Amino acid sequence: MLGLGELELKVMDVLWAADEQLRVRDVLEQLPAEREFAYTTIMTVLDRLHDKGWVGRARTGRAYGYWPARSREEAGAHVLREVLDSSGDAESVLLHFAASVSERESELLRRALEKGRGA
């Protein structure tokens, strides 16, 4: 996702899959085993994600519990909004995007637009 590094996205994936707040150690244990990460590395990533507004946190004892500030779907929509706002030509971006969608995605967009118009 726009604005997230590879490790940040992996950490977000862990948080999005969780149904409760996770501590640094919990996130570390649930990361894919393709590479070992230091506790302090994940702590720093979570701190940066908090500073960027991607995660919320609350102290639970001596540690923080972390959770996603928005759902994966809300985050995706936010990223799309940022792309459109920063493109300088939202119409062109939307037209290129529309040309790339599948038939199913096109139908979903049609329904969403109709719903948005109160139809």
Coordinates of N, CA and C in Angstrom, one line a residue, residues 5-99:
G5 N 6.1 0.6 3.9 CA 7.2 -0.3 3.4 C 6.8 -1.8 3.5
E6 N 7.6 -2.6 3.0 CA 7.3 -4.1 3.0 C 7.1 -4.6 4.4
L7 N 8.0 -4.3 5.3 CA 7.8 -4.8 6.7 C 6.6 -4.2 7.3
E8 N 6.3 -2.9 7.1 CA 5.2 -2.3 7.7 C 3.9 -2.9 7.2
L9 N 3.8 -3.3 5.9 CA 2.7 -4.0 5.4 C 2.5 -5.4 6.0
K10 N 3.6 -6.1 6.2 CA 3.5 -7.4 6.9 C 3.0 -7.3 8.3
V11 N 3.4 -6.2 9.0 CA 2.9 -6.0 10.3 C 1.4 -5.7 10.3
M12 N 1.0 -4.8 9.3 CA -0.4 -4.5 9.2 C -1.2 -5.7 8.9
D13 N -0.7 -6.6 8.1 CA -1.4 -7.9 7.7 C -1.7 -8.7 9.0
V14 N -0.7 -8.7 9.9 CA -0.8 -9.4 11.2 C -1.9 -8.8 12.0
L15 N -1.9 -7.4 12.1 CA -2.9 -6.7 12.9 C -4.3 -6.9 12.3
W16 N -4.4 -6.8 11.0 CA -5.7 -6.9 10.3 C -6.3 -8.3 10.5
A17 N -5.4 -9.3 10.6 CA -5.9 -10.7 10.8 C -6.3 -11.0 12.3
A18 N -5.9 -10.1 13.2 CA -6.2 -10.3 14.6 C -7.6 -9.8 15.0
D19 N -8.1 -10.5 16.0 CA -9.4 -10.0 16.5 C -9.3 -9.3 17.9
E20 N -8.1 -9.0 18.3 CA -7.8 -8.3 19.5 C -6.5 -7.5 19.4
Q21 N -6.3 -6.6 20.4 CA -5.0 -5.9 20.4 C -3.9 -6.8 20.5
L22 N -2.8 -6.5 19.9 CA -1.6 -7.3 19.9 C -0.4 -6.5 20.5
R23 N 0.4 -7.2 21.3 CA 1.6 -6.6 21.8 C 2.7 -6.8 20.8
V24 N 3.9 -6.1 20.9 CA 5.0 -6.3 20.0 C 5.3 -7.8 19.9
R25 N 5.5 -8.5 21.0 CA 5.9 -9.9 21.0 C 4.8 -10.7 20.2
D26 N 3.5 -10.4 20.3 CA 2.5 -11.1 19.6 C 2.7 -11.0 18.1
V27 N 2.9 -9.7 17.7 CA 3.1 -9.4 16.2 C 4.4 -10.2 15.8
L28 N 5.4 -10.1 16.5 CA 6.7 -10.8 16.2 C 6.5 -12.3 15.9
E29 N 5.7 -12.9 16.8 CA 5.5 -14.3 16.7 C 4.6 -14.7 15.6
Q30 N 3.8 -13.8 15.1 CA 2.8 -14.1 14.0 C 3.3 -13.7 12.6
L31 N 4.5 -13.0 12.6 CA 5.0 -12.7 11.3 C 5.5 -13.9 10.5
P32 N 5.4 -13.9 9.2 CA 5.8 -15.0 8.4 C 7.3 -15.4 8.7
A33 N 7.6 -16.7 8.8 CA 8.9 -17.1 9.2 C 10.0 -17.0 8.2
E34 N 9.7 -16.3 7.1 CA 10.7 -16.2 6.0 C 12.0 -15.5 6.5
R35 N 11.9 -14.7 7.5 CA 13.1 -14.0 8.1 C 12.8 -13.7 9.5
E36 N 13.9 -13.8 10.3 CA 13.8 -13.4 11.8 C 14.0 -12.0 12.0
F37 N 13.1 -11.4 12.8 CA 13.2 -10.0 13.1 C 13.5 -9.8 14.5
A38 N 14.2 -8.7 14.9 CA 14.5 -8.4 16.3 C 13.2 -7.8 16.9
Y39 N 13.0 -8.0 18.2 CA 11.9 -7.4 18.9 C 11.9 -5.9 18.7
T40 N 13.1 -5.3 18.8 CA 13.2 -3.8 18.7 C 12.9 -3.3 17.3
T41 N 13.1 -4.1 16.3 CA 12.7 -3.7 14.9 C 11.2 -3.6 14.8
I42 N 10.5 -4.6 15.3 CA 9.0 -4.6 15.2 C 8.5 -3.5 16.1
M43 N 9.1 -3.3 17.3 CA 8.7 -2.2 18.1 C 8.8 -0.8 17.4
T44 N 9.9 -0.7 16.7 CA 10.1 0.6 15.9 C 9.1 0.7 14.8
V45 N 8.8 -0.4 14.1 CA 7.8 -0.4 13.0 C 6.5 0.0 13.5
L46 N 6.0 -0.6 14.7 CA 4.7 -0.3 15.2 C 4.7 1.2 15.7
D47 N 5.8 1.7 16.2 CA 5.8 3.1 16.7 C 5.7 4.0 15.5
R48 N 6.3 3.7 14.4 CA 6.2 4.5 13.1 C 4.8 4.4 12.6
L49 N 4.2 3.2 12.6 CA 2.9 3.0 12.1 C 1.9 3.9 12.9
H50 N 2.1 3.9 14.2 CA 1.3 4.7 15.1 C 1.5 6.2 14.7
D51 N 2.7 6.7 14.5 CA 3.0 8.1 14.2 C 2.3 8.4 12.8
K52 N 2.2 7.5 11.9 CA 1.6 7.7 10.6 C 0.1 7.6 10.7
G53 N -0.4 7.2 11.8 CA -1.9 7.0 11.9 C -2.5 5.7 11.4
W54 N -1.6 4.7 11.2 CA -2.1 3.4 10.7 C -2.6 2.5 11.8
V55 N -2.0 2.7 13.0 CA -2.4 1.9 14.2 C -2.7 2.8 15.4
G56 N -3.6 2.2 16.2 CA -3.9 2.8 17.5 C -3.1 2.0 18.5
R57 N -2.9 2.6 19.7 CA -2.3 1.8 20.8 C -2.8 2.3 22.1
A58 N -2.7 1.4 23.1 CA -3.0 1.7 24.5 C -2.1 0.9 25.4
R59 N -1.7 1.5 26.4 CA -0.8 0.8 27.4 C -1.6 -0.3 28.1
T60 N -1.1 -1.5 28.1 CA -1.6 -2.6 28.8 C -0.5 -3.2 29.7
G61 N -0.5 -2.7 31.0 CA 0.6 -3.1 31.8 C 1.8 -2.3 31.4
R62 N 2.9 -3.0 31.2 CA 4.2 -2.3 30.8 C 4.3 -2.2 29.3
A63 N 3.5 -2.9 28.6 CA 3.6 -2.9 27.1 C 2.4 -2.1 26.5
Y64 N 2.5 -1.9 25.2 CA 1.4 -1.3 24.4 C 0.7 -2.5 23.7
G65 N -0.6 -2.3 23.6 CA -1.4 -3.1 22.7 C -1.7 -2.3 21.5
Y66 N -1.6 -3.0 20.3 CA -1.8 -2.3 19.0 C -2.9 -2.9 18.3
W67 N -3.6 -2.0 17.5 CA -4.7 -2.5 16.6 C -4.7 -1.6 15.4
P68 N -5.3 -2.0 14.3 CA -5.4 -1.2 13.1 C -6.3 0.0 13.3
A69 N -5.9 1.1 12.8 CA -6.7 2.3 13.0 C -7.9 2.3 12.0
R70 N -7.8 1.5 10.9 CA -8.8 1.4 10.0 C -8.7 0.0 9.4
S71 N -9.8 -0.5 8.8 CA -9.9 -1.8 8.2 C -9.0 -1.8 7.0
R72 N -8.7 -3.0 6.5 CA -7.9 -3.1 5.2 C -8.6 -2.4 4.1
E73 N -9.9 -2.6 4.1 CA -10.7 -2.0 3.0 C -10.7 -0.5 3.1
E74 N -10.9 0.0 4.3 CA -10.8 1.5 4.5 C -9.4 2.0 4.1
A75 N -8.4 1.3 4.5 CA -7.0 1.7 4.1 C -6.8 1.7 2.6
G76 N -7.4 0.7 2.0 CA -7.3 0.7 0.5 C -8.0 1.9 -0.1
A77 N -9.2 2.2 0.4 CA -9.9 3.4 -0.2 C -9.2 4.7 0.1
H78 N -8.6 4.8 1.3 CA -7.8 5.9 1.7 C -6.6 6.1 0.7
V79 N -5.9 5.0 0.4 CA -4.8 5.1 -0.6 C -5.3 5.5 -1.9
L80 N -6.4 5.0 -2.4 CA -6.9 5.4 -3.7 C -7.2 6.9 -3.7
R81 N -7.8 7.4 -2.6 CA -8.1 8.8 -2.5 C -6.9 9.6 -2.6
E82 N -5.8 9.2 -1.9 CA -4.5 9.9 -1.9 C -4.0 10.0 -3.3
V83 N -4.1 8.9 -4.1 CA -3.6 8.8 -5.4 C -4.4 9.8 -6.3
L84 N -5.7 9.8 -6.2 CA -6.5 10.7 -7.0 C -6.2 12.2 -6.6
D85 N -6.1 12.5 -5.3 CA -5.8 13.8 -4.9 C -4.5 14.4 -5.3
S86 N -3.5 13.5 -5.4 CA -2.1 13.9 -5.7 C -1.8 13.8 -7.2
S87 N -2.7 13.2 -8.0 CA -2.3 12.9 -9.4 C -2.2 14.1 -10.3
G88 N -3.0 15.2 -9.9 CA -3.0 16.3 -10.8 C -4.0 16.1 -11.9
D89 N -4.5 14.9 -12.2 CA -5.5 14.6 -13.2 C -6.3 13.4 -12.8
A90 N -7.2 13.6 -11.9 CA -8.0 12.5 -11.3 C -8.8 11.8 -12.4
E91 N -9.3 12.6 -13.4 CA -10.1 12.1 -14.4 C -9.3 11.0 -15.2
S92 N -8.1 11.4 -15.6 CA -7.3 10.5 -16.4 C -7.0 9.2 -15.6
V93 N -6.6 9.4 -14.3 CA -6.4 8.2 -13.5 C -7.6 7.3 -13.4
L94 N -8.7 7.9 -13.2 CA -10.0 7.1 -13.1 C -10.3 6.4 -14.4
L95 N -10.0 7.1 -15.5 CA -10.3 6.4 -16.8 C -9.3 5.3 -17.1
H96 N -8.1 5.4 -16.7 CA -7.1 4.3 -16.8 C -7.5 3.2 -15.9
F97 N -7.9 3.5 -14.7 CA -8.4 2.5 -13.8 C -9.6 1.7 -14.3
A98 N -10.6 2.5 -14.8 CA -11.8 1.9 -15.3 C -11.5 0.9 -16.4
A99 N -10.5 1.2 -17.2 CA -10.2 0.4 -18.4 C -9.5 -0.9 -17.9

